[in-house]
GROMACS .gro file of C-alpha atoms in nm:
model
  324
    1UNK     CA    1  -0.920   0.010   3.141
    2UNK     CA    2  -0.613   0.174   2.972
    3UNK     CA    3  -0.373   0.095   3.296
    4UNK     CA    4  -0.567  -0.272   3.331
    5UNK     CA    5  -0.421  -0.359   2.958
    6UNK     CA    6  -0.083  -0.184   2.981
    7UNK     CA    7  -0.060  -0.410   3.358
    8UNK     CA    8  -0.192  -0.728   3.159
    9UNK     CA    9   0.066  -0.644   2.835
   10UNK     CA   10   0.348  -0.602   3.103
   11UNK     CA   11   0.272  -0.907   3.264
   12UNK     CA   12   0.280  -1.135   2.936
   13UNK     CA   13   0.553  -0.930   2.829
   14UNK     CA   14   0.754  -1.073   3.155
   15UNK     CA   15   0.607  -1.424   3.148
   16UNK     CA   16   0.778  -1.468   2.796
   17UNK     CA   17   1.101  -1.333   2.859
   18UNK     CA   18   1.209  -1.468   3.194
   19UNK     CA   19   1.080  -1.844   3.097
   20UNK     CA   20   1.361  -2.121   2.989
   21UNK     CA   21   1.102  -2.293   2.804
   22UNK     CA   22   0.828  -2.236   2.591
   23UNK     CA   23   0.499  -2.169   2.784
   24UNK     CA   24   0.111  -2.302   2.697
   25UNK     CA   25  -0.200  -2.075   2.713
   26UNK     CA   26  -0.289  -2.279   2.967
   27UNK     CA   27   0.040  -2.222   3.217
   28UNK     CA   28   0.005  -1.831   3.125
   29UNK     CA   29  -0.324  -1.821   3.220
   30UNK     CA   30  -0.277  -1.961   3.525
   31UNK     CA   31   0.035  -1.700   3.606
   32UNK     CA   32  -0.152  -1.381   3.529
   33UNK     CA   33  -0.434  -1.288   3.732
   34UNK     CA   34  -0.672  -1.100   3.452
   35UNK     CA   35  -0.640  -1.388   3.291
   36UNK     CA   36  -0.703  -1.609   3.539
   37UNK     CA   37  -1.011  -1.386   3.586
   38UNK     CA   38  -1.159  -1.407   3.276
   39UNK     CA   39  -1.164  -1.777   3.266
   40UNK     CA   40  -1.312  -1.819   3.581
   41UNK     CA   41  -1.590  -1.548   3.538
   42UNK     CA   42  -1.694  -1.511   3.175
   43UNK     CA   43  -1.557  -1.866   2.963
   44UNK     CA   44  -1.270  -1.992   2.760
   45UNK     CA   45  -1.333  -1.803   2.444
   46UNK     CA   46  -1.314  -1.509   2.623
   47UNK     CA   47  -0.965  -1.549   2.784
   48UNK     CA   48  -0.838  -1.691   2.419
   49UNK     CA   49  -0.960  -1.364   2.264
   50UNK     CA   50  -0.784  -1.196   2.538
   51UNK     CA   51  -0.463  -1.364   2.472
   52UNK     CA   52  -0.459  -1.341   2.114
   53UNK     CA   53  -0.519  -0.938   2.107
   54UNK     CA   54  -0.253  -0.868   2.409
   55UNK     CA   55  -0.011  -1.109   2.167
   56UNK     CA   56  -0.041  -0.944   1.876
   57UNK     CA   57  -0.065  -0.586   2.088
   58UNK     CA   58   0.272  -0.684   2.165
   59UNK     CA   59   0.412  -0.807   1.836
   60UNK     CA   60   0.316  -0.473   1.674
   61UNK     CA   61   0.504  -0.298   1.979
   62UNK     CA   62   0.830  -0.517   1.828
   63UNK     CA   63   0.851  -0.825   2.099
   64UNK     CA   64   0.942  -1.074   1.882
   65UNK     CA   65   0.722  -1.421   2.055
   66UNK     CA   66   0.830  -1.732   1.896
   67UNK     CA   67   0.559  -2.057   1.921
   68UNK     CA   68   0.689  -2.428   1.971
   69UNK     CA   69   0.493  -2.707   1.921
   70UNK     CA   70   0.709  -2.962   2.116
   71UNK     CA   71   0.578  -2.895   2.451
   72UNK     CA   72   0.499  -3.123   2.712
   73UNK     CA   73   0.140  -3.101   2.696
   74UNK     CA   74   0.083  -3.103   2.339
   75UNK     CA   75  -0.022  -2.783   2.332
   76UNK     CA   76   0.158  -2.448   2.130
   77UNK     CA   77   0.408  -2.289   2.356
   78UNK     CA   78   0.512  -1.913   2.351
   79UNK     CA   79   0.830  -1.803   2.415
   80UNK     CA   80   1.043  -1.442   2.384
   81UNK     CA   81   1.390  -1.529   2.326
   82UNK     CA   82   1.599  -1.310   2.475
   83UNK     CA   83   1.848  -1.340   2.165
   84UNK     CA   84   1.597  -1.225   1.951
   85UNK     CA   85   1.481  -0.910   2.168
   86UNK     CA   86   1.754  -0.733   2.210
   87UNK     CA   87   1.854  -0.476   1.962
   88UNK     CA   88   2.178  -0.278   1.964
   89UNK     CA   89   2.210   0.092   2.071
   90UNK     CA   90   2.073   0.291   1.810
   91UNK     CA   91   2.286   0.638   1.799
   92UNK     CA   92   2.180   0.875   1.509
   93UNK     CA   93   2.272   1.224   1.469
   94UNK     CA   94   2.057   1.501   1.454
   95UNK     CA   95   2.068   1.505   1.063
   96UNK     CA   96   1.970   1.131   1.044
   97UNK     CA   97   1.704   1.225   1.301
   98UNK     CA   98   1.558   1.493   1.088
   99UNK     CA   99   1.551   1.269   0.773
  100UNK     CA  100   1.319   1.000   0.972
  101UNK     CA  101   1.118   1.288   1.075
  102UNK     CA  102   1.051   1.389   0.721
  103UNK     CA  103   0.983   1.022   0.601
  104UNK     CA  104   0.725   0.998   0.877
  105UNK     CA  105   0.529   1.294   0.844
  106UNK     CA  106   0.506   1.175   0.476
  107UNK     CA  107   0.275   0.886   0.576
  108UNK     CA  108   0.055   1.149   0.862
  109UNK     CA  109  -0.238   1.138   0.558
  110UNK     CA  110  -0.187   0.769   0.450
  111UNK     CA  111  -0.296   0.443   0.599
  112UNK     CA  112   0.110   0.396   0.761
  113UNK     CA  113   0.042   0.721   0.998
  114UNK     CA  114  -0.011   0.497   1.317
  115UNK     CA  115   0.280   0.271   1.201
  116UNK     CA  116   0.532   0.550   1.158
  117UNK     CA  117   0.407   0.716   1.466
  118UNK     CA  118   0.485   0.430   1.661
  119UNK     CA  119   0.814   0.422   1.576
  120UNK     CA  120   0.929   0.748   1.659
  121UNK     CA  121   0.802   0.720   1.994
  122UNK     CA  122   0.985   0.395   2.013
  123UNK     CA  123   1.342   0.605   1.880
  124UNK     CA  124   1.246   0.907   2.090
  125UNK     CA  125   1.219   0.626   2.425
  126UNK     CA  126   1.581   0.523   2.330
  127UNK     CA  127   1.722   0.848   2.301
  128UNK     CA  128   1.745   0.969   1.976
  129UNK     CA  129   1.753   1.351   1.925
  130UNK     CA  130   1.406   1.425   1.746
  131UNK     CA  131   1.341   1.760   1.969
  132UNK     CA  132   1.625   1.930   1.801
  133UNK     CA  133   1.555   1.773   1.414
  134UNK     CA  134   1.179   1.849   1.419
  135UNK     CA  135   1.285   2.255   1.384
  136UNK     CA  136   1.583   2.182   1.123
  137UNK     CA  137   1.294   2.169   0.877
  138UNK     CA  138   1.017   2.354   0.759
  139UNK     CA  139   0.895   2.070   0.493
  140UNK     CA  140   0.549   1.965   0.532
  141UNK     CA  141   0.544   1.631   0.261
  142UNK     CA  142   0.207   1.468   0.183
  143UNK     CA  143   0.172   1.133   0.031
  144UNK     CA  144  -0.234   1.041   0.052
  145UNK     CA  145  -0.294   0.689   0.000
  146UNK     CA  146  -0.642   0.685  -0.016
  147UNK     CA  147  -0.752   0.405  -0.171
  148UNK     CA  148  -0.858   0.059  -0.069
  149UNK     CA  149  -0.611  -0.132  -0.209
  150UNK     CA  150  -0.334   0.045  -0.107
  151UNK     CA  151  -0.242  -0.195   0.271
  152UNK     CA  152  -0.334  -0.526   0.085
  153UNK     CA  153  -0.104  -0.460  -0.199
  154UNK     CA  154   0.135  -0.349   0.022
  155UNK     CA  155   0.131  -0.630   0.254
  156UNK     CA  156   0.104  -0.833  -0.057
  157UNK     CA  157   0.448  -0.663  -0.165
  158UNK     CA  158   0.635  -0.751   0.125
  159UNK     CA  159   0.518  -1.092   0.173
  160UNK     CA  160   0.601  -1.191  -0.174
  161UNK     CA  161   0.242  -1.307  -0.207
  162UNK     CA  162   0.053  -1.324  -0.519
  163UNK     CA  163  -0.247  -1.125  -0.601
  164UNK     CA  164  -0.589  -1.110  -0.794
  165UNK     CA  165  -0.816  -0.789  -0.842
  166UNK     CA  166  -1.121  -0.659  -1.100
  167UNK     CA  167  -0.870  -0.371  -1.326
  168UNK     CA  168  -1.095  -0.154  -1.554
  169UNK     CA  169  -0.879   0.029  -1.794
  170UNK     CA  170  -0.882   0.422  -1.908
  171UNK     CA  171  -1.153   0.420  -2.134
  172UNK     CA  172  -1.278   0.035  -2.111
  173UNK     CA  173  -1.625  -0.025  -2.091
  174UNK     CA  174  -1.591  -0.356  -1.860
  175UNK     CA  175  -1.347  -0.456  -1.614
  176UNK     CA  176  -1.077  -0.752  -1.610
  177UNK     CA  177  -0.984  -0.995  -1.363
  178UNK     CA  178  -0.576  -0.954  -1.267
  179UNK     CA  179  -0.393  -1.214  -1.171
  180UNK     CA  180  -0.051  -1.040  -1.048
  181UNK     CA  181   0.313  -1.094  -0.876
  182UNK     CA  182   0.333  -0.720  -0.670
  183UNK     CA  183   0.678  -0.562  -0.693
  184UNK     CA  184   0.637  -0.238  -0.569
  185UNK     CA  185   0.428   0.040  -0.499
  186UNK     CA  186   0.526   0.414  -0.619
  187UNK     CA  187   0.350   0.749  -0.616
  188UNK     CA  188   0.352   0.980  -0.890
  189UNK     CA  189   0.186   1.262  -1.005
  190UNK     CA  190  -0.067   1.252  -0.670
  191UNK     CA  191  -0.168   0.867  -0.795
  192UNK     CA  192  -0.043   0.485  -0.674
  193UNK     CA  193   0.092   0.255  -0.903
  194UNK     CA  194   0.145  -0.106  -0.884
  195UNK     CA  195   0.437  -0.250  -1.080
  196UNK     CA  196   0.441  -0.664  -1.088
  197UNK     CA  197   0.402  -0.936  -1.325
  198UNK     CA  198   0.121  -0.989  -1.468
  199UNK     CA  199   0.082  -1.389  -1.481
  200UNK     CA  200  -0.226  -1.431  -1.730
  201UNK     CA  201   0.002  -1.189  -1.953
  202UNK     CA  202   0.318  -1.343  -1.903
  203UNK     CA  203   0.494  -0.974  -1.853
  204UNK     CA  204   0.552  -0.677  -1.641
  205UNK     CA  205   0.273  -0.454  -1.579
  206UNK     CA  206   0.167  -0.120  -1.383
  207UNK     CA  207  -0.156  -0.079  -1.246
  208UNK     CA  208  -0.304   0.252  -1.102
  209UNK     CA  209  -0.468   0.188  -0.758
  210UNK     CA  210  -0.758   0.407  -0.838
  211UNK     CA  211  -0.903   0.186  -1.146
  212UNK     CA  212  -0.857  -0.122  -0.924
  213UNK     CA  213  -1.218  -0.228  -0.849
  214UNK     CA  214  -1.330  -0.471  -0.572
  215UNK     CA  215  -1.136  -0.626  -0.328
  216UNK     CA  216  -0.734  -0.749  -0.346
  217UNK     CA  217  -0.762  -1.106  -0.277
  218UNK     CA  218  -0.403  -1.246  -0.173
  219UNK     CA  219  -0.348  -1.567  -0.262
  220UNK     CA  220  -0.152  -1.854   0.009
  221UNK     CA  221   0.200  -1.893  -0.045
  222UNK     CA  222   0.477  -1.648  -0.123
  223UNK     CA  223   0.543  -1.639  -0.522
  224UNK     CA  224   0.911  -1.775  -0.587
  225UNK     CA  225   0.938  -1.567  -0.937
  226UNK     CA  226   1.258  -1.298  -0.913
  227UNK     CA  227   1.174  -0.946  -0.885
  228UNK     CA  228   1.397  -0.688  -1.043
  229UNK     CA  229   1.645  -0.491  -0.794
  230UNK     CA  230   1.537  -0.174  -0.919
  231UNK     CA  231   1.163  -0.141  -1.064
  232UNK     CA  232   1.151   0.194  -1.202
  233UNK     CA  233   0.797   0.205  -1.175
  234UNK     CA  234   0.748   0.596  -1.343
  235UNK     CA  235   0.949   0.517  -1.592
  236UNK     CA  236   0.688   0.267  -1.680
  237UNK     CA  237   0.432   0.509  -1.613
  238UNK     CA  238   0.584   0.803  -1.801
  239UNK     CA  239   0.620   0.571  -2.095
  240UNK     CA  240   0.257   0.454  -2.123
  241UNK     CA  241   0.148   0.873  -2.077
  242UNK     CA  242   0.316   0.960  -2.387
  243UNK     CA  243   0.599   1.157  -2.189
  244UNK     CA  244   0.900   1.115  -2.386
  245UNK     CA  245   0.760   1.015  -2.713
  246UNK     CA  246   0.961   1.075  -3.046
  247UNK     CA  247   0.623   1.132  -3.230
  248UNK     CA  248   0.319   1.400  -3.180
  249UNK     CA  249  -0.077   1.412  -3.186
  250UNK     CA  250  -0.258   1.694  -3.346
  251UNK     CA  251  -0.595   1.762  -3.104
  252UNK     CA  252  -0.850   2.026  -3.085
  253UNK     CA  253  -0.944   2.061  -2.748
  254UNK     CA  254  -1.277   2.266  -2.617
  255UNK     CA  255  -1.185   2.625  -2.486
  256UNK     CA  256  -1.170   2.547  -2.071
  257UNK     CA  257  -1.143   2.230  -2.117
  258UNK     CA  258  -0.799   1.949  -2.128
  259UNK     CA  259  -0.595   2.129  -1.840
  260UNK     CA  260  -0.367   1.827  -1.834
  261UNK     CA  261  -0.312   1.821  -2.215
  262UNK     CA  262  -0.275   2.190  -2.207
  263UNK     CA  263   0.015   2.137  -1.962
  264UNK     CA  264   0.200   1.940  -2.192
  265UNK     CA  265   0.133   2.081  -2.548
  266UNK     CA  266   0.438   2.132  -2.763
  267UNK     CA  267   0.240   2.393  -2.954
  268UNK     CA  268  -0.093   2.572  -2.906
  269UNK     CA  269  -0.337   2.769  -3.202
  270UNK     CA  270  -0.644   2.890  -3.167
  271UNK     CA  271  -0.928   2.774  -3.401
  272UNK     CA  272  -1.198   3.004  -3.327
  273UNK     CA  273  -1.432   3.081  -3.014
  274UNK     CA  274  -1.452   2.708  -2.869
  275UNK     CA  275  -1.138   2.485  -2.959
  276UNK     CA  276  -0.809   2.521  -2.975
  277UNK     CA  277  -0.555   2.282  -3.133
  278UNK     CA  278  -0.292   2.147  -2.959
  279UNK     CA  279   0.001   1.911  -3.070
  280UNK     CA  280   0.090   1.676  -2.784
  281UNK     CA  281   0.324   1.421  -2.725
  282UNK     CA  282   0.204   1.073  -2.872
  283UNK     CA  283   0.320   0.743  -2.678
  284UNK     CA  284   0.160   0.434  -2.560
  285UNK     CA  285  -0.159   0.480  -2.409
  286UNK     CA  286  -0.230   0.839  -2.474
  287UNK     CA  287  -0.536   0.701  -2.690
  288UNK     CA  288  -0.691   0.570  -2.308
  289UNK     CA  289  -0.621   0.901  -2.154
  290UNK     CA  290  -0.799   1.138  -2.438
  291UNK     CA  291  -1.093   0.926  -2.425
  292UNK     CA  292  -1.152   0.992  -2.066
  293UNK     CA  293  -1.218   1.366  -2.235
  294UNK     CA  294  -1.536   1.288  -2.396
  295UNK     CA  295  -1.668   1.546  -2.614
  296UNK     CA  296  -1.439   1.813  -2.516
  297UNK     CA  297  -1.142   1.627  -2.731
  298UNK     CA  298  -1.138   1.601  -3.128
  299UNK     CA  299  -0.854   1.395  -3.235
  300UNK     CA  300  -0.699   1.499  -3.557
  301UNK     CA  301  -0.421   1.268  -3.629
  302UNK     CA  302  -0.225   1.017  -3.694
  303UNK     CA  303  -0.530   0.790  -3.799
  304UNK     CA  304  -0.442   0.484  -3.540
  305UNK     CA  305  -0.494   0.726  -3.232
  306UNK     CA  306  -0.815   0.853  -3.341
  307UNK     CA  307  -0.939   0.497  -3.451
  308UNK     CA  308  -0.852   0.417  -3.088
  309UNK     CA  309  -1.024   0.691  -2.926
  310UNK     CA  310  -1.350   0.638  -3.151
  311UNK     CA  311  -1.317   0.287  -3.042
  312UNK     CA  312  -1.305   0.359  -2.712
  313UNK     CA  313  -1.584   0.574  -2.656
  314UNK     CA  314  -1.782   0.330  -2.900
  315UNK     CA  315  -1.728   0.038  -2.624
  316UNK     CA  316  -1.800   0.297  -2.324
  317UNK     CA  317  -2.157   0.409  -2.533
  318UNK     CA  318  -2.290   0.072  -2.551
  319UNK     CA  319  -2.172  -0.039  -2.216
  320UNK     CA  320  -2.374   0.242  -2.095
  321UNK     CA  321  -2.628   0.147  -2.334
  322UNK     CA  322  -2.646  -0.203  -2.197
  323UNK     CA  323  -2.670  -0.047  -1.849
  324UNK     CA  324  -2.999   0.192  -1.944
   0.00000   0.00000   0.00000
């Protein structure tokens, strides 16, 4: 089956590029046989299905198949121009070599592994020295990208196309439809982050992937609203964790409990068998992220941050109230 489809790929492949003229499903299916075939022995449907998977098969492989409309018999033509397939030499050193390398095996865990792959086959086929780069370097990068909306954001990204998803907040009870323009997508600290504008808002957000709920619907039509050259998307982040904050928080936090806070304390004491007291860093949004504590966080000041805690975990109890 493997050699049948790589025969059947080749033979489009050919059709496309040595044609003056755009060709019909109809003339390509009478030019290759396994075509030909499946029109004659199982129905129409079955060749279009055909057609349409060995088109995009070869699209992802990087044939670039324009479609006309103007053809003779009404019909959509397809056409490879040979203009637009052919690339110039590619010569990188081993160095170069070595950095692809590492940016590939970044994406081996994440929803891009078959993409990135791909293309190093397609620079090994043409030459390029990856035998000698892959030992220059004993770096083993990870980036997982485990969540669902990850490739739909992405895509989103790229194709300038705006965006709605269900967001629940760090210590909300209910979630909120998004209406968003994506900019970019950035890991940090083992977690996504979206950075776009936020249209019901009328601002820039960030988003983290994991407390996106639902599906990312993309909406038709790119957005035409500017994006920044340079979103520095954990600045944003860092910002709305506290990091970098003029002020501080005074907490009491439940003896093996608040790793993350402990990492970050500007000061620890000891209270007596089961809390300690930490003073942390206060900045936008730390009152979301010492909710998500529970009980094993006592906020001691300034009043505002513990009013927004309490009010937090006040809306999470009678959401959960609603639900029992």
């Amino acid at each position: 089956m493997a050699i049948a489809k790589a025969e059947r790929l080749m033979n489009l492949a050919l059709c496309l590029m040595n044609t003056r003229r755009p060709l019909s499903k109809k003339e390509l299916r009478e030019s290759i046989e396994a075509y030909r075939e499946a029109w004659q022995n199982s129905s129409e449907d079955a060749f279009n299905r055909m057609f349409e998977r060995d088109k995009d098969d070869l699209r992802e492989l990087g044939l670039v198949i324009d479609v006309d409309e103007s053809t003779l018999d009404g019909e959509l033509g397809y056409l490879a121009r040979a203009d637009r397939n052919r690339l110039p030499e590619i010569a990188l050193d081993a160095e170069e070599a070595a950095a692809l390398t590492l940016a590939a095996r970044v994406w081996q865990q994440a929803k891009m592994s078959g993409a990135a792959s791909g293309a190093l086959q397609k620079l090994r086929a043409a030459g390029v020295p990856f035998a000698e780069a892959e030992g220059r370097t004993a770096l083993e990068p990870r980036i997982p990208a485990r969540e669902a909306a990850f490739e739909p954001l992405l895509t989103a990204a790229r194709d300038r196309r705006p965006v709605t998803f269900e967001y629940r907040k760090a210590g909300a009870a209910a979630v909120e439809q998004r209406s968003v323009e994506p900019w970019a997508l950035e890991c940090w600290r083992g977690h996504w982050y979206l950075a776009g504008y936020d249209r019901d808002r009328g601002d820039a957000r960030v988003f983290r992937l994991s407390r996106i709920t639902g599906r990312v619907k993309a909406k038709s039509g790119a957005f035409l609203g500017a994006v920044p050259e340079h979103v520095d998307v954990r600045a944003t982040v860092a910002k709305f964790a506290g990091e970098g904050a003029t002020a501080t928080a005074t907490v009491r936090v439940r003896r093996g409990a608040g790793f993350p806070l402990r990492t970050k304390a500007l000061g620890s004491t000891r209270v007596d068998e089961l809390w300690d007291e930490l003073e942390i860093p206060y900045g936008n949004g730390l009152g979301a992220d010492l909710a998500e504590f529970g009980p094993d966080v006592l906020v001691l000041g300034p009043e505002e941050l513990r009013a927004d805690v309490v009010d937090r975990l006040r809306a999470v109890a009678g959401f959960e109230g609603v639900g029992a």
